[in-house]
JSON list of C-alpha atoms in Angstrom, two decimals:
[
{"chain": "A", "resi": 1, "resn": "MET", "atom": "CA", "xyz": [-51.75, 5.19, -21.95]},
{"chain": "A", "resi": 2, "resn": "THR", "atom": "CA", "xyz": [-49.13, 2.44, -21.85]},
{"chain": "A", "resi": 3, "resn": "GLU", "atom": "CA", "xyz": [-45.46, 3.16, -21.28]},
{"chain": "A", "resi": 4, "resn": "THR", "atom": "CA", "xyz": [-42.73, 0.94, -22.64]},
{"chain": "A", "resi": 5, "resn": "VAL", "atom": "CA", "xyz": [-39.50, 0.48, -20.74]},
{"chain": "A", "resi": 6, "resn": "SER", "atom": "CA", "xyz": [-36.30, 0.33, -22.79]},
{"chain": "A", "resi": 7, "resn": "THR", "atom": "CA", "xyz": [-33.80, -0.57, -20.03]},
{"chain": "A", "resi": 8, "resn": "VAL", "atom": "CA", "xyz": [-34.18, -2.61, -16.87]},
{"chain": "A", "resi": 9, "resn": "LEU", "atom": "CA", "xyz": [-32.11, -2.92, -13.71]},
{"chain": "A", "resi": 10, "resn": "VAL", "atom": "CA", "xyz": [-30.59, -6.39, -13.23]},
{"chain": "A", "resi": 11, "resn": "VAL", "atom": "CA", "xyz": [-29.74, -7.31, -9.63]},
{"chain": "A", "resi": 12, "resn": "GLU", "atom": "CA", "xyz": [-27.46, -10.27, -8.94]},
{"chain": "A", "resi": 13, "resn": "ALA", "atom": "CA", "xyz": [-26.36, -11.73, -5.59]},
{"chain": "A", "resi": 14, "resn": "ALA", "atom": "CA", "xyz": [-22.62, -11.12, -5.20]},
{"chain": "A", "resi": 15, "resn": "GLY", "atom": "CA", "xyz": [-21.98, -12.00, -1.54]},
{"chain": "A", "resi": 16, "resn": "ARG", "atom": "CA", "xyz": [-20.46, -9.96, 1.25]},
{"chain": "A", "resi": 17, "resn": "GLY", "atom": "CA", "xyz": [-17.11, -11.65, 1.64]},
{"chain": "A", "resi": 18, "resn": "SER", "atom": "CA", "xyz": [-15.84, -14.52, 3.73]},
{"chain": "A", "resi": 19, "resn": "TYR", "atom": "CA", "xyz": [-15.69, -14.63, 7.52]},
{"chain": "A", "resi": 20, "resn": "ALA", "atom": "CA", "xyz": [-12.88, -17.23, 7.47]},
{"chain": "A", "resi": 21, "resn": "ARG", "atom": "CA", "xyz": [-9.42, -15.83, 8.15]},
{"chain": "A", "resi": 22, "resn": "THR", "atom": "CA", "xyz": [-7.47, -18.77, 6.68]},
{"chain": "A", "resi": 23, "resn": "ARG", "atom": "CA", "xyz": [-7.43, -20.72, 3.44]},
{"chain": "A", "resi": 24, "resn": "THR", "atom": "CA", "xyz": [-7.32, -24.46, 3.83]},
{"chain": "A", "resi": 25, "resn": "GLY", "atom": "CA", "xyz": [-5.11, -26.89, 1.96]},
{"chain": "A", "resi": 26, "resn": "LYS", "atom": "CA", "xyz": [-6.13, -30.03, 0.12]},
{"chain": "A", "resi": 27, "resn": "HIS", "atom": "CA", "xyz": [-6.45, -32.11, 3.31]},
{"chain": "A", "resi": 28, "resn": "GLY", "atom": "CA", "xyz": [-7.96, -29.44, 5.57]},
{"chain": "A", "resi": 29, "resn": "PRO", "atom": "CA", "xyz": [-5.23, -27.80, 7.70]},
{"chain": "A", "resi": 30, "resn": "PRO", "atom": "CA", "xyz": [-4.66, -24.05, 7.28]},
{"chain": "A", "resi": 31, "resn": "ARG", "atom": "CA", "xyz": [-2.49, -23.18, 4.28]},
{"chain": "A", "resi": 32, "resn": "LEU", "atom": "CA", "xyz": [-2.23, -19.39, 4.55]},
{"chain": "A", "resi": 33, "resn": "ARG", "atom": "CA", "xyz": [-3.58, -16.59, 6.71]},
{"chain": "A", "resi": 34, "resn": "LEU", "atom": "CA", "xyz": [-5.83, -13.80, 5.54]},
{"chain": "A", "resi": 35, "resn": "PRO", "atom": "CA", "xyz": [-5.93, -10.28, 6.94]},
{"chain": "A", "resi": 36, "resn": "ARG", "atom": "CA", "xyz": [-8.25, -9.70, 9.89]},
{"chain": "A", "resi": 37, "resn": "ARG", "atom": "CA", "xyz": [-9.84, -6.70, 8.20]},
{"chain": "A", "resi": 38, "resn": "LYS", "atom": "CA", "xyz": [-12.04, -6.59, 5.11]},
{"chain": "A", "resi": 39, "resn": "ALA", "atom": "CA", "xyz": [-11.67, -2.87, 4.34]},
{"chain": "A", "resi": 40, "resn": "PHE", "atom": "CA", "xyz": [-8.45, -1.14, 3.30]},
{"chain": "A", "resi": 41, "resn": "PHE", "atom": "CA", "xyz": [-7.95, 2.59, 2.67]},
{"chain": "A", "resi": 42, "resn": "GLY", "atom": "CA", "xyz": [-11.70, 3.21, 2.86]},
{"chain": "A", "resi": 43, "resn": "PHE", "atom": "CA", "xyz": [-12.64, 0.56, 0.29]},
{"chain": "A", "resi": 44, "resn": "GLN", "atom": "CA", "xyz": [-14.02, -2.96, 0.62]},
{"chain": "A", "resi": 45, "resn": "THR", "atom": "CA", "xyz": [-14.19, -5.67, -2.02]},
{"chain": "A", "resi": 46, "resn": "GLY", "atom": "CA", "xyz": [-17.42, -5.25, -3.97]},
{"chain": "A", "resi": 47, "resn": "ASP", "atom": "CA", "xyz": [-17.66, -1.46, -3.67]},
{"chain": "A", "resi": 48, "resn": "LEU", "atom": "CA", "xyz": [-18.66, 0.40, -6.81]},
{"chain": "A", "resi": 49, "resn": "ALA", "atom": "CA", "xyz": [-16.03, 3.03, -7.58]},
{"chain": "A", "resi": 50, "resn": "GLN", "atom": "CA", "xyz": [-14.88, 5.45, -10.23]},
{"chain": "A", "resi": 51, "resn": "ALA", "atom": "CA", "xyz": [-11.20, 5.57, -11.19]},
{"chain": "A", "resi": 52, "resn": "VAL", "atom": "CA", "xyz": [-9.60, 8.58, -12.81]},
{"chain": "A", "resi": 53, "resn": "LEU", "atom": "CA", "xyz": [-6.33, 7.26, -14.20]},
{"chain": "A", "resi": 54, "resn": "PRO", "atom": "CA", "xyz": [-4.08, 10.14, -15.26]},
{"chain": "A", "resi": 55, "resn": "PHE", "atom": "CA", "xyz": [-1.70, 8.19, -17.53]},
{"chain": "A", "resi": 56, "resn": "GLY", "atom": "CA", "xyz": [-0.75, 4.74, -18.75]},
{"chain": "A", "resi": 57, "resn": "LYS", "atom": "CA", "xyz": [-2.47, 2.07, -20.82]},
{"chain": "A", "resi": 58, "resn": "TYR", "atom": "CA", "xyz": [-5.89, 2.64, -19.20]},
{"chain": "A", "resi": 59, "resn": "ALA", "atom": "CA", "xyz": [-5.75, 6.45, -18.91]},
{"chain": "A", "resi": 60, "resn": "GLY", "atom": "CA", "xyz": [-9.19, 7.98, -18.50]},
{"chain": "A", "resi": 61, "resn": "THR", "atom": "CA", "xyz": [-12.25, 7.54, -16.32]},
{"chain": "A", "resi": 62, "resn": "HIS", "atom": "CA", "xyz": [-13.57, 4.07, -15.52]},
{"chain": "A", "resi": 63, "resn": "ARG", "atom": "CA", "xyz": [-16.36, 2.70, -13.30]},
{"chain": "A", "resi": 64, "resn": "GLY", "atom": "CA", "xyz": [-16.62, -0.76, -11.81]},
{"chain": "A", "resi": 65, "resn": "ARG", "atom": "CA", "xyz": [-16.30, -3.06, -8.80]},
{"chain": "A", "resi": 66, "resn": "VAL", "atom": "CA", "xyz": [-13.23, -2.92, -6.59]},
{"chain": "A", "resi": 67, "resn": "ALA", "atom": "CA", "xyz": [-11.13, -5.79, -5.23]},
{"chain": "A", "resi": 68, "resn": "VAL", "atom": "CA", "xyz": [-8.96, -4.51, -2.37]},
{"chain": "A", "resi": 69, "resn": "ARG", "atom": "CA", "xyz": [-5.47, -5.36, -1.15]},
{"chain": "A", "resi": 70, "resn": "GLY", "atom": "CA", "xyz": [-3.71, -4.40, 2.03]},
{"chain": "A", "resi": 71, "resn": "SER", "atom": "CA", "xyz": [-0.91, -2.74, 0.05]},
{"chain": "A", "resi": 72, "resn": "GLY", "atom": "CA", "xyz": [-3.31, -0.14, -1.38]},
{"chain": "A", "resi": 73, "resn": "SER", "atom": "CA", "xyz": [-2.97, -1.37, -4.97]},
{"chain": "A", "resi": 74, "resn": "HIS", "atom": "CA", "xyz": [-6.62, -2.17, -5.67]},
{"chain": "A", "resi": 75, "resn": "THR", "atom": "CA", "xyz": [-8.08, -3.81, -8.78]},
{"chain": "A", "resi": 76, "resn": "LEU", "atom": "CA", "xyz": [-11.01, -2.30, -10.64]},
{"chain": "A", "resi": 77, "resn": "ARG", "atom": "CA", "xyz": [-13.22, -4.59, -12.76]},
{"chain": "A", "resi": 78, "resn": "ALA", "atom": "CA", "xyz": [-14.70, -2.30, -15.42]},
{"chain": "A", "resi": 79, "resn": "THR", "atom": "CA", "xyz": [-16.49, -3.09, -18.67]},
{"chain": "A", "resi": 80, "resn": "ASN", "atom": "CA", "xyz": [-13.20, -2.97, -20.59]},
{"chain": "A", "resi": 81, "resn": "GLY", "atom": "CA", "xyz": [-11.36, -5.39, -18.28]},
{"chain": "A", "resi": 82, "resn": "LEU", "atom": "CA", "xyz": [-9.33, -5.50, -15.07]},
{"chain": "A", "resi": 83, "resn": "MET", "atom": "CA", "xyz": [-7.01, -2.68, -14.14]},
{"chain": "A", "resi": 84, "resn": "ALA", "atom": "CA", "xyz": [-4.78, -2.26, -11.11]},
{"chain": "A", "resi": 85, "resn": "THR", "atom": "CA", "xyz": [-4.67, 1.20, -9.59]},
{"chain": "A", "resi": 86, "resn": "SER", "atom": "CA", "xyz": [-3.84, 2.94, -6.35]},
{"chain": "A", "resi": 87, "resn": "TRP", "atom": "CA", "xyz": [-6.61, 3.70, -3.88]},
{"chain": "A", "resi": 88, "resn": "LYS", "atom": "CA", "xyz": [-5.70, 7.38, -4.39]},
{"chain": "A", "resi": 89, "resn": "ASN", "atom": "CA", "xyz": [-7.18, 7.29, -7.91]},
{"chain": "A", "resi": 90, "resn": "LEU", "atom": "CA", "xyz": [-10.49, 5.80, -6.74]},
{"chain": "A", "resi": 91, "resn": "ARG", "atom": "CA", "xyz": [-13.66, 7.58, -5.67]},
{"chain": "A", "resi": 92, "resn": "PRO", "atom": "CA", "xyz": [-16.44, 5.53, -4.02]},
{"chain": "A", "resi": 93, "resn": "LEU", "atom": "CA", "xyz": [-19.83, 5.59, -5.74]},
{"chain": "A", "resi": 94, "resn": "GLN", "atom": "CA", "xyz": [-21.69, 2.94, -3.72]},
{"chain": "A", "resi": 95, "resn": "ARG", "atom": "CA", "xyz": [-20.71, 0.75, -0.80]},
{"chain": "A", "resi": 96, "resn": "ALA", "atom": "CA", "xyz": [-20.90, -3.03, -1.17]},
{"chain": "A", "resi": 97, "resn": "ASP", "atom": "CA", "xyz": [-24.29, -4.34, -0.08]},
{"chain": "A", "resi": 98, "resn": "GLY", "atom": "CA", "xyz": [-23.99, -7.93, -1.32]},
{"chain": "A", "resi": 99, "resn": "TYR", "atom": "CA", "xyz": [-25.52, -7.32, -4.75]},
{"chain": "A", "resi": 100, "resn": "ALA", "atom": "CA", "xyz": [-24.15, -6.48, -8.21]},
{"chain": "A", "resi": 101, "resn": "TYR", "atom": "CA", "xyz": [-26.20, -4.03, -10.27]},
{"chain": "A", "resi": 102, "resn": "THR", "atom": "CA", "xyz": [-26.21, -3.70, -14.06]},
{"chain": "A", "resi": 103, "resn": "THR", "atom": "CA", "xyz": [-28.58, -2.29, -16.65]},
{"chain": "A", "resi": 104, "resn": "GLN", "atom": "CA", "xyz": [-29.78, -4.21, -19.67]},
{"chain": "A", "resi": 105, "resn": "LYS", "atom": "CA", "xyz": [-31.82, -3.42, -22.76]},
{"chain": "A", "resi": 106, "resn": "GLU", "atom": "CA", "xyz": [-35.34, -4.79, -22.54]},
{"chain": "A", "resi": 107, "resn": "GLU", "atom": "CA", "xyz": [-36.07, -7.38, -25.23]},
{"chain": "A", "resi": 108, "resn": "GLY", "atom": "CA", "xyz": [-38.79, -6.38, -27.66]},
{"chain": "A", "resi": 109, "resn": "ALA", "atom": "CA", "xyz": [-38.65, -2.68, -26.71]},
{"chain": "A", "resi": 110, "resn": "SER", "atom": "CA", "xyz": [-38.73, -0.25, -29.60]},
{"chain": "A", "resi": 111, "resn": "SER", "atom": "CA", "xyz": [-35.69, 1.99, -30.00]},
{"chain": "A", "resi": 112, "resn": "SER", "atom": "CA", "xyz": [-37.83, 5.13, -30.47]},
{"chain": "A", "resi": 113, "resn": "ALA", "atom": "CA", "xyz": [-39.23, 5.98, -27.05]}
]
């Protein structure tokens, strides 16, 4: 008996961040300094998180990748766009491991499985 798969897991290399603590200018000397830490308020850039936003334009529950800031106002990249939210509204789902995971419909798979 042959099984058909309707969705597949797509894994993409996303990186684990930069070790450099400065950004360089056009000619090479340091232009600005970066924080010495990569994680803020328990989150690191690339973590998969769920945001429960109680009010505002994006009220509701969203899932996506987090970009962190030292101020605690993190950005969540969900399927419906970018949204800035406090770390207090976020719940971690998976720690960043250097890969981005998505699911995709398998081409040629029948819809009745």
